GROMACS .gro file of C-alpha atoms in nm:
model
  442
    1MET     CA    1  12.149  13.395   5.855
    2LYS     CA    2  11.847  13.566   6.006
    3PHE     CA    3  11.538  13.396   6.128
    4GLN     CA    4  11.202  13.602   6.154
    5LEU     CA    5  10.939  13.419   6.359
    6ILE     CA    6  10.583  13.530   6.328
    7SER     CA    7  10.346  13.392   6.597
    8ILE     CA    8  10.070  13.499   6.828
    9PHE     CA    9  10.299  13.364   7.113
   10PRO     CA   10  10.636  13.549   7.039
   11GLU     CA   11  10.757  13.458   7.391
   12PHE     CA   12  10.764  13.088   7.309
   13PHE     CA   13  11.106  13.166   7.122
   14GLU     CA   14  11.292  13.270   7.433
   15VAL     CA   15  11.430  12.909   7.428
   16LEU     CA   16  11.653  12.991   7.149
   17LYS     CA   17  11.874  13.206   7.371
   18LEU     CA   18  11.990  12.881   7.537
   19SER     CA   19  12.278  12.642   7.464
   20LEU     CA   20  12.490  12.658   7.132
   21LEU     CA   21  12.207  12.860   6.947
   22GLY     CA   22  12.233  13.119   7.208
   23LYS     CA   23  12.619  13.130   7.165
   24ALA     CA   24  12.569  13.128   6.787
   25VAL     CA   25  12.361  13.433   6.820
   26GLU     CA   26  12.628  13.617   7.069
   27ASN     CA   27  12.896  13.524   6.811
   28GLY     CA   28  12.687  13.667   6.495
   29VAL     CA   29  12.666  13.347   6.327
   30LEU     CA   30  12.275  13.379   6.316
   31SER     CA   31  12.010  13.601   6.447
   32TRP     CA   32  11.651  13.569   6.513
   33GLU     CA   33  11.337  13.820   6.576
   34ALA     CA   34  11.015  13.726   6.710
   35THR     CA   35  10.707  13.905   6.598
   36ASN     CA   36  10.356  13.936   6.738
   37LEU     CA   37  10.107  13.845   6.455
   38ARG     CA   38   9.847  14.045   6.654
   39ASP     CA   39  10.046  14.378   6.576
   40PHE     CA   40   9.899  14.369   6.234
   41THR     CA   41   9.543  14.376   6.332
   42THR     CA   42   9.307  14.682   6.348
   43ASP     CA   43   9.024  14.587   6.555
   44PRO     CA   44   8.986  14.625   6.927
   45HIS     CA   45   9.009  14.240   7.004
   46ARG     CA   46   9.322  14.209   6.782
   47SER     CA   47   9.150  13.897   6.613
   48VAL     CA   48   9.383  13.701   6.368
   49ASP     CA   49   9.101  13.424   6.283
   50ASP     CA   50   8.749  13.378   6.165
   51THR     CA   51   8.513  13.094   6.067
   52PRO     CA   52   8.590  12.866   5.785
   53TYR     CA   53   8.405  12.918   5.460
   54GLY     CA   54   8.198  12.594   5.387
   55GLY     CA   55   8.149  12.538   5.742
   56GLY     CA   56   8.351  12.287   5.973
   57ALA     CA   57   8.485  12.285   6.313
   58GLY     CA   58   8.763  12.526   6.430
   59MET     CA   59   8.869  12.866   6.320
   60VAL     CA   60   9.116  12.965   6.045
   61MET     CA   61   9.385  13.223   6.043
   62ARG     CA   62   9.303  13.514   5.807
   63ALA     CA   63   9.520  13.571   5.498
   64ASP     CA   64   9.475  13.965   5.525
   65ILE     CA   65   9.647  13.952   5.857
   66TRP     CA   66   9.912  13.717   5.774
   67GLY     CA   67   9.979  13.907   5.445
   68LYS     CA   68  10.058  14.233   5.613
   69ALA     CA   69  10.310  14.043   5.857
   70ILE     CA   70  10.469  13.872   5.579
   71ASP     CA   71  10.511  14.165   5.367
   72ALA     CA   72  10.665  14.344   5.669
   73ALA     CA   73  10.917  14.059   5.708
   74LEU     CA   74  10.995  14.060   5.348
   75GLU     CA   75  11.072  14.436   5.349
   76GLU     CA   76  11.371  14.352   5.571
   77CYS     CA   77  11.493  14.092   5.312
   78GLU     CA   78  11.519  14.313   4.991
   79ASN     CA   79  11.892  14.256   4.965
   80SER     CA   80  11.875  13.883   5.027
   81ALA     CA   81  11.973  13.659   4.746
   82LYS     CA   82  11.731  13.382   4.865
   83VAL     CA   83  11.458  13.413   5.127
   84ILE     CA   84  11.258  13.085   5.261
   85LEU     CA   85  10.895  13.147   5.370
   86ALA     CA   86  10.848  12.838   5.591
   87ILE     CA   87  10.490  12.743   5.685
   88PRO     CA   88  10.464  12.451   5.940
   89THR     CA   89  10.149  12.250   5.868
   90PRO     CA   90  10.049  11.877   5.905
   91SER     CA   91  10.000  11.884   5.528
   92GLY     CA   92  10.342  11.969   5.437
   93GLU     CA   93  10.629  11.769   5.323
   94PRO     CA   94  10.861  11.609   5.583
   95LEU     CA   95  11.138  11.811   5.691
   96THR     CA   96  11.457  11.597   5.617
   97GLN     CA   97  11.823  11.656   5.674
   98ALA     CA   98  11.877  11.700   5.310
   99LYS     CA   99  11.623  12.009   5.312
  100VAL     CA  100  11.792  12.159   5.618
  101ARG     CA  101  12.125  12.125   5.440
  102GLU     CA  102  11.985  12.301   5.128
  103ILE     CA  103  11.826  12.595   5.356
  104ALA     CA  104  12.154  12.644   5.551
  105ALA     CA  105  12.370  12.642   5.222
  106SER     CA  106  12.141  12.873   5.025
  107ALA     CA  107  11.926  13.107   5.223
  108ASP     CA  108  12.007  13.437   5.394
  109ASN     CA  109  11.657  13.483   5.555
  110VAL     CA  110  11.411  13.243   5.670
  111ILE     CA  111  11.044  13.366   5.759
  112VAL     CA  112  10.858  13.123   5.972
  113ALA     CA  113  10.472  13.166   5.972
  114CYS     CA  114  10.342  12.981   6.284
  115GLY     CA  115   9.983  12.910   6.236
  116ARG     CA  116   9.742  12.806   6.503
  117TYR     CA  117   9.382  12.648   6.527
  118GLU     CA  118   9.289  12.505   6.186
  119GLY     CA  119   9.581  12.658   6.023
  120ILE     CA  120   9.639  12.946   5.787
  121ASP     CA  121   9.421  13.042   5.495
  122SER     CA  122   9.554  12.849   5.190
  123ARG     CA  123   9.560  13.139   4.981
  124VAL     CA  124   9.873  13.286   5.185
  125ALA     CA  125  10.079  12.989   5.063
  126THR     CA  126   9.942  13.009   4.715
  127HIS     CA  127  10.001  13.411   4.686
  128TYR     CA  128  10.375  13.405   4.800
  129ARG     CA  129  10.451  13.111   4.579
  130ASP     CA  130  10.316  13.244   4.259
  131ALA     CA  131  10.383  13.630   4.324
  132GLU     CA  132  10.643  13.764   4.064
  133THR     CA  133  10.720  14.062   4.301
  134TYR     CA  134  10.920  13.799   4.516
  135PRO     CA  135  11.146  13.607   4.261
  136HIS     CA  136  11.402  13.533   4.539
  137LEU     CA  137  11.134  13.362   4.766
  138GLU     CA  138  11.071  12.993   4.817
  139VAL     CA  139  10.744  12.896   5.006
  140PHE     CA  140  10.819  12.565   5.209
  141GLU     CA  141  10.524  12.415   5.360
  142PHE     CA  142  10.653  12.147   5.599
  143THR     CA  143  10.580  11.900   5.868
  144LEU     CA  144  10.796  11.737   6.157
  145GLY     CA  145  10.592  11.426   6.121
  146ASP     CA  146  10.270  11.227   6.087
  147TYR     CA  147  10.105  11.387   6.391
  148VAL     CA  148   9.914  11.722   6.466
  149LEU     CA  149  10.048  11.987   6.715
  150ASN     CA  150   9.856  12.275   6.843
  151GLY     CA  151  10.067  12.535   6.670
  152GLY     CA  152  10.374  12.588   6.454
  153GLU     CA  153  10.607  12.718   6.723
  154ILE     CA  154  10.752  12.384   6.801
  155ALA     CA  155  10.809  12.309   6.442
  156ALA     CA  156  10.963  12.666   6.420
  157VAL     CA  157  11.215  12.600   6.687
  158ALA     CA  158  11.303  12.281   6.536
  159LEU     CA  159  11.386  12.441   6.205
  160VAL     CA  160  11.584  12.700   6.346
  161GLU     CA  161  11.799  12.445   6.558
  162ALA     CA  162  11.825  12.197   6.251
  163VAL     CA  163  11.944  12.471   6.009
  164GLY     CA  164  12.135  12.679   6.281
  165ARG     CA  165  12.356  12.409   6.395
  166LEU     CA  166  12.498  12.349   6.024
  167LEU     CA  167  12.621  12.710   6.001
  168ASP     CA  168  12.989  12.761   6.027
  169GLY     CA  169  13.067  12.858   6.389
  170THR     CA  170  12.769  12.700   6.571
  171VAL     CA  171  12.890  12.360   6.669
  172GLY     CA  172  13.247  12.357   6.807
  173ASN     CA  173  13.371  12.036   6.623
  174PRO     CA  174  13.242  12.033   6.264
  175ASN     CA  175  13.356  11.654   6.237
  176SER     CA  176  13.079  11.558   6.483
  177LEU     CA  177  12.824  11.674   6.219
  178VAL     CA  178  12.959  11.408   5.969
  179GLU     CA  179  12.858  11.093   6.154
  180GLU     CA  180  12.520  11.200   6.273
  181SER     CA  181  12.202  11.034   6.158
  182PHE     CA  182  12.099  11.103   5.811
  183GLU     CA  183  12.440  11.276   5.725
  184GLY     CA  184  12.687  11.163   5.453
  185SER     CA  185  12.607  10.789   5.480
  186GLY     CA  186  12.226  10.849   5.498
  187LEU     CA  187  12.216  10.592   5.796
  188LEU     CA  188  12.102  10.648   6.148
  189GLU     CA  189  12.387  10.696   6.379
  190TYR     CA  190  12.555  10.413   6.569
  191PRO     CA  191  12.494  10.382   6.938
  192ALA     CA  192  12.724  10.567   7.153
  193PHE     CA  193  12.867  10.487   7.507
  194THR     CA  194  13.069  10.672   7.788
  195ARG     CA  195  13.173  10.596   8.146
  196PRO     CA  196  13.103  10.410   8.364
  197GLU     CA  197  13.219  10.082   8.152
  198ILE     CA  198  12.971   9.864   8.340
  199TRP     CA  199  12.626  10.025   8.439
  200ARG     CA  200  12.346   9.821   8.602
  201GLY     CA  201  12.484   9.505   8.452
  202LEU     CA  202  12.529   9.638   8.084
  203ASP     CA  203  12.865   9.656   7.972
  204VAL     CA  204  13.020   9.880   7.691
  205PRO     CA  205  13.097   9.658   7.392
  206GLU     CA  206  13.427   9.513   7.411
  207VAL     CA  207  13.555   9.643   7.080
  208LEU     CA  208  13.501  10.012   7.181
  209THR     CA  209  13.760   9.954   7.473
  210GLY     CA  210  14.020   9.765   7.282
  211GLY     CA  211  14.182  10.046   7.099
  212ASN     CA  212  14.186   9.916   6.751
  213HIS     CA  213  14.030  10.200   6.551
  214LYS     CA  214  13.995   9.982   6.241
  215ASP     CA  215  13.766   9.746   6.421
  216ILE     CA  216  13.587  10.026   6.596
  217ASP     CA  217  13.498  10.197   6.269
  218HIS     CA  218  13.370   9.853   6.128
  219TRP     CA  219  13.159   9.789   6.440
  220ARG     CA  220  13.010  10.144   6.433
  221ARG     CA  221  12.925  10.104   6.061
  222ALA     CA  222  12.752   9.761   6.125
  223ARG     CA  223  12.555   9.902   6.402
  224ALA     CA  224  12.440  10.190   6.211
  225ILE     CA  225  12.322   9.972   5.918
  226GLU     CA  226  12.169   9.713   6.174
  227ARG     CA  227  11.999  10.012   6.362
  228THR     CA  228  11.845  10.174   6.036
  229ALA     CA  229  11.725   9.833   5.918
  230ARG     CA  230  11.530   9.779   6.211
  231ILE     CA  231  11.393  10.141   6.297
  232ARG     CA  232  11.400  10.312   5.954
  233PRO     CA  233  11.416  10.038   5.691
  234GLU     CA  234  11.279  10.280   5.415
  235LEU     CA  235  11.584  10.482   5.432
  236LEU     CA  236  11.789  10.179   5.311
  237GLY     CA  237  11.611  10.225   4.973
  238ASN     CA  238  11.785  10.557   4.910
  239LEU     CA  239  12.141  10.475   5.012
  240ASN     CA  240  12.398  10.580   4.771
  241ALA     CA  241  12.560  10.242   4.662
  242ASN     CA  242  12.873  10.403   4.561
  243ASN     CA  243  12.967  10.465   4.926
  244LEU     CA  244  12.909  10.098   5.030
  245THR     CA  245  13.196   9.867   5.102
  246LYS     CA  246  13.200   9.488   5.027
  247ARG     CA  247  13.124   9.423   5.405
  248ASP     CA  248  12.834   9.690   5.392
  249ARG     CA  249  12.669   9.534   5.095
  250GLU     CA  250  12.705   9.169   5.248
  251GLN     CA  251  12.550   9.302   5.568
  252LEU     CA  252  12.275   9.492   5.399
  253ALA     CA  253  12.184   9.177   5.173
  254GLY     CA  254  12.167   8.978   5.474
  255LEU     CA  255  11.917   9.241   5.605
  256GLY     CA  256  11.714   9.228   5.293
  257TRP     CA  257  11.865   9.487   5.056
  258VAL     CA  258  12.069   9.465   4.738
  259TYR     CA  259  12.170   9.757   4.486
  260LEU     CA  260  12.173   9.694   4.129
  261PRO     CA  261  12.325   9.933   3.864
  262SER     CA  262  12.066  10.108   3.653
  263SER     CA  263  12.068  10.380   3.402
  264GLU     CA  264  11.997  10.630   3.687
  265GLY     CA  265  12.270  10.496   3.933
  266PHE     CA  266  12.150  10.223   4.139
  267ASP     CA  267  11.832  10.035   4.192
  268ALA     CA  268  11.765   9.916   4.551
  269LYS     CA  269  11.582   9.572   4.565
  270GLN     CA  270  11.454   9.382   4.854
  271VAL     CA  271  11.583   9.034   4.880
  272THR     CA  272  11.457   8.743   5.091
  273ILE     CA  273  11.688   8.458   5.188
  274ARG     CA  274  11.495   8.161   5.289
  275LYS     CA  275  11.458   7.760   5.256
  276PRO     CA  276  11.313   7.651   4.934
  277ASP     CA  277  10.982   7.495   4.902
  278ARG     CA  278  10.969   7.148   4.758
  279GLY     CA  279  10.796   7.261   4.465
  280GLU     CA  280  11.095   7.472   4.363
  281ALA     CA  281  11.303   7.177   4.230
  282MET     CA  282  11.276   7.293   3.874
  283ALA     CA  283  11.368   7.651   3.945
  284LEU     CA  284  11.688   7.525   4.163
  285SER     CA  285  11.775   7.291   3.883
  286ALA     CA  286  11.757   7.576   3.620
  287LEU     CA  287  11.933   7.808   3.871
  288GLY     CA  288  12.214   7.548   3.929
  289SER     CA  289  12.284   7.497   3.581
  290GLU     CA  290  12.294   7.875   3.495
  291THR     CA  291  12.531   7.974   3.775
  292PHE     CA  292  12.754   7.684   3.783
  293GLN     CA  293  12.938   7.783   3.446
  294LEU     CA  294  13.025   8.121   3.580
  295ALA     CA  295  13.282   7.962   3.811
  296CYS     CA  296  13.444   7.724   3.551
  297PRO     CA  297  13.785   7.774   3.426
  298SER     CA  298  13.801   7.897   3.055
  299PHE     CA  299  13.959   7.562   2.930
  300VAL     CA  300  13.643   7.367   3.033
  301THR     CA  301  13.427   7.332   2.721
  302ARG     CA  302  13.058   7.390   2.709
  303GLU     CA  303  12.990   7.026   2.618
  304GLU     CA  304  13.167   6.925   2.945
  305ILE     CA  305  12.983   7.200   3.150
  306GLU     CA  306  12.663   7.060   2.998
  307ARG     CA  307  12.736   6.701   3.074
  308PHE     CA  308  12.831   6.783   3.440
  309THR     CA  309  12.503   7.021   3.493
  310ALA     CA  310  12.274   6.745   3.333
  311GLU     CA  311  12.389   6.522   3.605
  312GLU     CA  312  12.462   6.728   3.901
  313PHE     CA  313  12.133   6.941   3.835
  314ASP     CA  314  11.905   6.678   3.747
  315LEU     CA  315  11.548   6.763   3.832
  316GLU     CA  316  11.488   6.423   4.004
  317ALA     CA  317  11.820   6.447   4.190
  318VAL     CA  318  11.731   6.815   4.317
  319LYS     CA  319  11.380   6.684   4.425
  320ALA     CA  320  11.535   6.390   4.606
  321ARG     CA  321  11.762   6.630   4.801
  322LEU     CA  322  11.463   6.861   4.869
  323GLU     CA  323  11.297   6.571   5.023
  324ASP     CA  324  11.586   6.502   5.278
  325PRO     CA  325  11.636   6.842   5.432
  326GLU     CA  326  11.836   6.715   5.728
  327HIS     CA  327  12.114   6.618   5.514
  328HIS     CA  328  12.096   6.833   5.225
  329ARG     CA  329  12.021   7.180   5.321
  330TYR     CA  330  11.923   7.453   5.078
  331LEU     CA  331  11.896   7.826   5.100
  332VAL     CA  332  11.773   8.051   4.827
  333ALA     CA  333  11.755   8.394   4.757
  334GLU     CA  334  11.446   8.573   4.597
  335ILE     CA  335  11.404   8.895   4.437
  336ASP     CA  336  11.068   9.003   4.272
  337GLY     CA  337  10.941   8.636   4.269
  338GLU     CA  338  11.255   8.501   4.104
  339LEU     CA  339  11.551   8.293   4.255
  340VAL     CA  340  11.862   8.465   4.198
  341GLY     CA  341  12.110   8.277   4.412
  342TYR     CA  342  12.148   7.960   4.643
  343THR     CA  343  12.362   7.763   4.865
  344TYR     CA  344  12.379   7.400   4.911
  345VAL     CA  345  12.527   7.215   5.205
  346ILE     CA  346  12.560   6.837   5.244
  347VAL     CA  347  12.556   6.735   5.626
  348GLY     CA  348  12.636   6.392   5.775
  349MET     CA  349  12.851   6.280   5.453
  350ASP     CA  350  12.988   5.943   5.530
  351SER     CA  351  13.363   5.879   5.512
  352ALA     CA  352  13.387   5.739   5.157
  353HIS     CA  353  13.214   6.044   5.017
  354ALA     CA  354  13.397   6.254   5.220
  355ALA     CA  355  13.710   6.127   5.098
  356GLU     CA  356  13.598   6.143   4.740
  357ALA     CA  357  13.504   6.519   4.801
  358GLY     CA  358  13.869   6.561   4.947
  359ILE     CA  359  13.730   6.679   5.279
  360SER     CA  360  13.750   6.571   5.641
  361SER     CA  361  13.514   6.322   5.773
  362GLY     CA  362  13.259   6.483   5.977
  363ASP     CA  363  13.278   6.808   5.809
  364ALA     CA  364  12.978   6.975   5.649
  365TYR     CA  365  13.044   7.019   5.285
  366LEU     CA  366  12.946   7.348   5.112
  367SER     CA  367  12.875   7.214   4.766
  368LYS     CA  368  12.738   7.527   4.604
  369CYS     CA  369  12.714   7.898   4.671
  370TYR     CA  370  12.625   8.086   4.363
  371VAL     CA  371  12.421   8.381   4.239
  372ARG     CA  372  12.341   8.497   3.918
  373GLU     CA  373  12.592   8.718   3.718
  374ALA     CA  374  12.379   9.029   3.761
  375MET     CA  375  12.404   8.973   4.154
  376HIS     CA  376  12.805   8.971   4.136
  377GLY     CA  377  12.932   9.246   4.375
  378THR     CA  378  12.603   9.311   4.533
  379GLY     CA  379  12.706   9.116   4.861
  380LEU     CA  380  12.433   8.872   4.822
  381ALA     CA  381  12.673   8.567   4.792
  382GLY     CA  382  12.828   8.660   5.123
  383ALA     CA  383  12.491   8.711   5.304
  384LEU     CA  384  12.382   8.353   5.157
  385LEU     CA  385  12.713   8.207   5.275
  386GLU     CA  386  12.688   8.354   5.616
  387ALA     CA  387  12.324   8.232   5.637
  388ALA     CA  388  12.405   7.890   5.559
  389LEU     CA  389  12.698   7.872   5.786
  390ALA     CA  390  12.460   8.004   6.078
  391GLU     CA  391  12.250   7.700   6.050
  392LEU     CA  392  12.549   7.455   6.106
  393ASP     CA  393  12.583   7.519   6.478
  394GLU     CA  394  12.956   7.635   6.428
  395ALA     CA  395  13.031   7.274   6.289
  396PRO     CA  396  13.359   7.254   6.080
  397VAL     CA  397  13.288   7.328   5.719
  398SER     CA  398  13.490   7.231   5.402
  399LEU     CA  399  13.449   7.337   5.043
  400GLY     CA  400  13.642   7.311   4.716
  401THR     CA  401  13.693   7.571   4.436
  402SER     CA  402  13.912   7.585   4.140
  403ILE     CA  403  14.263   7.690   4.169
  404PHE     CA  404  14.232   7.923   3.900
  405ASN     CA  405  13.937   8.107   4.070
  406LYS     CA  406  14.128   8.365   4.267
  407ARG     CA  407  13.815   8.570   4.327
  408ALA     CA  408  13.633   8.283   4.494
  409GLN     CA  409  13.941   8.210   4.716
  410LYS     CA  410  13.965   8.554   4.823
  411PHE     CA  411  13.598   8.557   4.896
  412TYR     CA  412  13.603   8.254   5.115
  413LYS     CA  413  13.913   8.368   5.288
  414ARG     CA  414  13.718   8.682   5.399
  415HIS     CA  415  13.453   8.464   5.555
  416GLY     CA  416  13.706   8.284   5.773
  417PHE     CA  417  13.795   7.971   5.546
  418LYS     CA  418  14.164   7.869   5.512
  419LYS     CA  419  14.341   7.648   5.265
  420ALA     CA  420  14.349   7.285   5.386
  421GLY     CA  421  14.468   7.111   5.078
  422THR     CA  422  14.393   7.023   4.713
  423ARG     CA  423  14.169   6.771   4.517
  424THR     CA  424  14.063   6.655   4.170
  425PHE     CA  425  13.741   6.739   4.074
  426MET     CA  426  13.553   6.603   3.752
  427VAL     CA  427  13.361   6.830   3.521
  428GLY     CA  428  13.200   6.631   3.236
  429GLY     CA  429  13.480   6.384   3.228
  430ARG     CA  430  13.767   6.651   3.245
  431GLU     CA  431  13.995   6.675   3.551
  432ASN     CA  432  14.009   6.992   3.744
  433GLN     CA  433  14.245   7.097   4.026
  434ASP     CA  434  14.061   7.263   4.322
  435VAL     CA  435  14.178   7.398   4.642
  436VAL     CA  436  14.002   7.272   4.948
  437MET     CA  437  13.931   7.535   5.201
  438ARG     CA  438  13.802   7.473   5.552
  439ARG     CA  439  13.645   7.688   5.836
  440VAL     CA  440  13.653   7.598   6.216
  441GLU     CA  441  13.497   7.818   6.468
  442ASP     CA  442  13.740   7.940   6.727
   0.00000   0.00000   0.00000
C-alpha cells in the first residue's frame, strides 16, 4: 500500500520513518511519499490560499492548487483497484477502527490532502466525489475527534499508522491486534500490567499471577466491559450480541444494557435496576402474576396458578410489603418506562415462618427472582439477583425452586447457591416439591 501525503509542511512526516512503520517501509509492506503543495503554484510567493467568498475570518486553501496536486497524485494510481482521497477536517466523519480495517483491506493507494487555515475549498471534495473520471476513487473526509487542529498533518500521521499497522508484516505478532480496543469484541481493551509486581503500594491483580488462564480470560473480559461502560458507554449499544457469553450478558445488564432479538439482529436497550416506589404496587402485582407462571411445572393447572397469584400478589399485600422496606426488599428492572423484572427478599423472618418456608432460621429468604419471558437469556435475571444479594451484606440467603425446574437450579448454582434440602410448596392447593438452595459467603 502506498500513501501520498500532500502538505505545505512535507517535512512533518519524517516521524513515519520511526518504529514499526519505519521497519514496514524497509520491508516493503508499505510506502509513503510527502509532496509539497506549494510545488503546484505559479506565483512568486507560492501562495496556496485566498480570502473566503462571503467574508469571514481566516483564509481558505484554493481549489485550483489542490486540483493540480491531487491530479498528479492520481496519475501515479492508474493501475489501482481502489484509491482513497482522505481529507482531514473537523466537519468530517469520525475515524473508526472499522473504517481503518476497511481501508487496509481494500485500498491500494491513499492520498491525504492536509489542509490548513480555514480548510480546503469545499469544491475539491465535491469534484472528486462526483467525477466519473475516477470510478475507483473514494473521498473520505474524516476527523480524529470533536476538536480542531491547526492542520491535517497530525490526522494524516494517525491514519497512516492506524491503517499501516493492520497490514500483514507490520506488527510482529498478529494476535496482539485481536485483543485491542475496538477490535473483535467492540470493547475497550482490558488493563495491562507487568513487573514489578508491587509498585508504589499498588499490586498487580492477584488473578493475573495465579496461572489459571480461564480465570485470567474471565477477569480480562469483565474489566474490558467495565472499562467500556465507564469511559465509552455508547459503544455498548453497538455490540454484536451473538458474541456475548452468559457471564457477559449478566455483567452488561448490571451495567445497564440488555440485548433483545430483533428483525435486524439485536436491539440494545438500556435498563435501570432500582428500588420501586410505593406507588408502583399495582405494576409489581401485575408483573408478579405474569412471571410466576413461567416457572411452574406443566402439571400445575391455570386455575391453581390463578388461586395462588390472587393471594400472593394481592394489591393490598404488595402495598403492605412496600411500606416495610426493612423486612420486605424489592428491586425492579425498568426498560422504556415499564417494569420487566424484579426480586423480592424477606429479611428477619421469624423461626416459625422460616420453618414453613423450609429454610434456616436467620437466613434471608429470596422469595422471587423473575423477569418477563422476553427477557429470558438477556442476563437481566442474573443482574437482578446479584444486585439483590449485594444489599444483604453477605448474609446467608436461601430460596426454593421446583425440582423440575433444572434451568433455575443451574442458574442459581452459577451464582453460588448449593442444594440444602427439599420442601413442600403449595400452589393453589396443589403440593409441589421444591429444592431448597442456600448461598453462604466464604
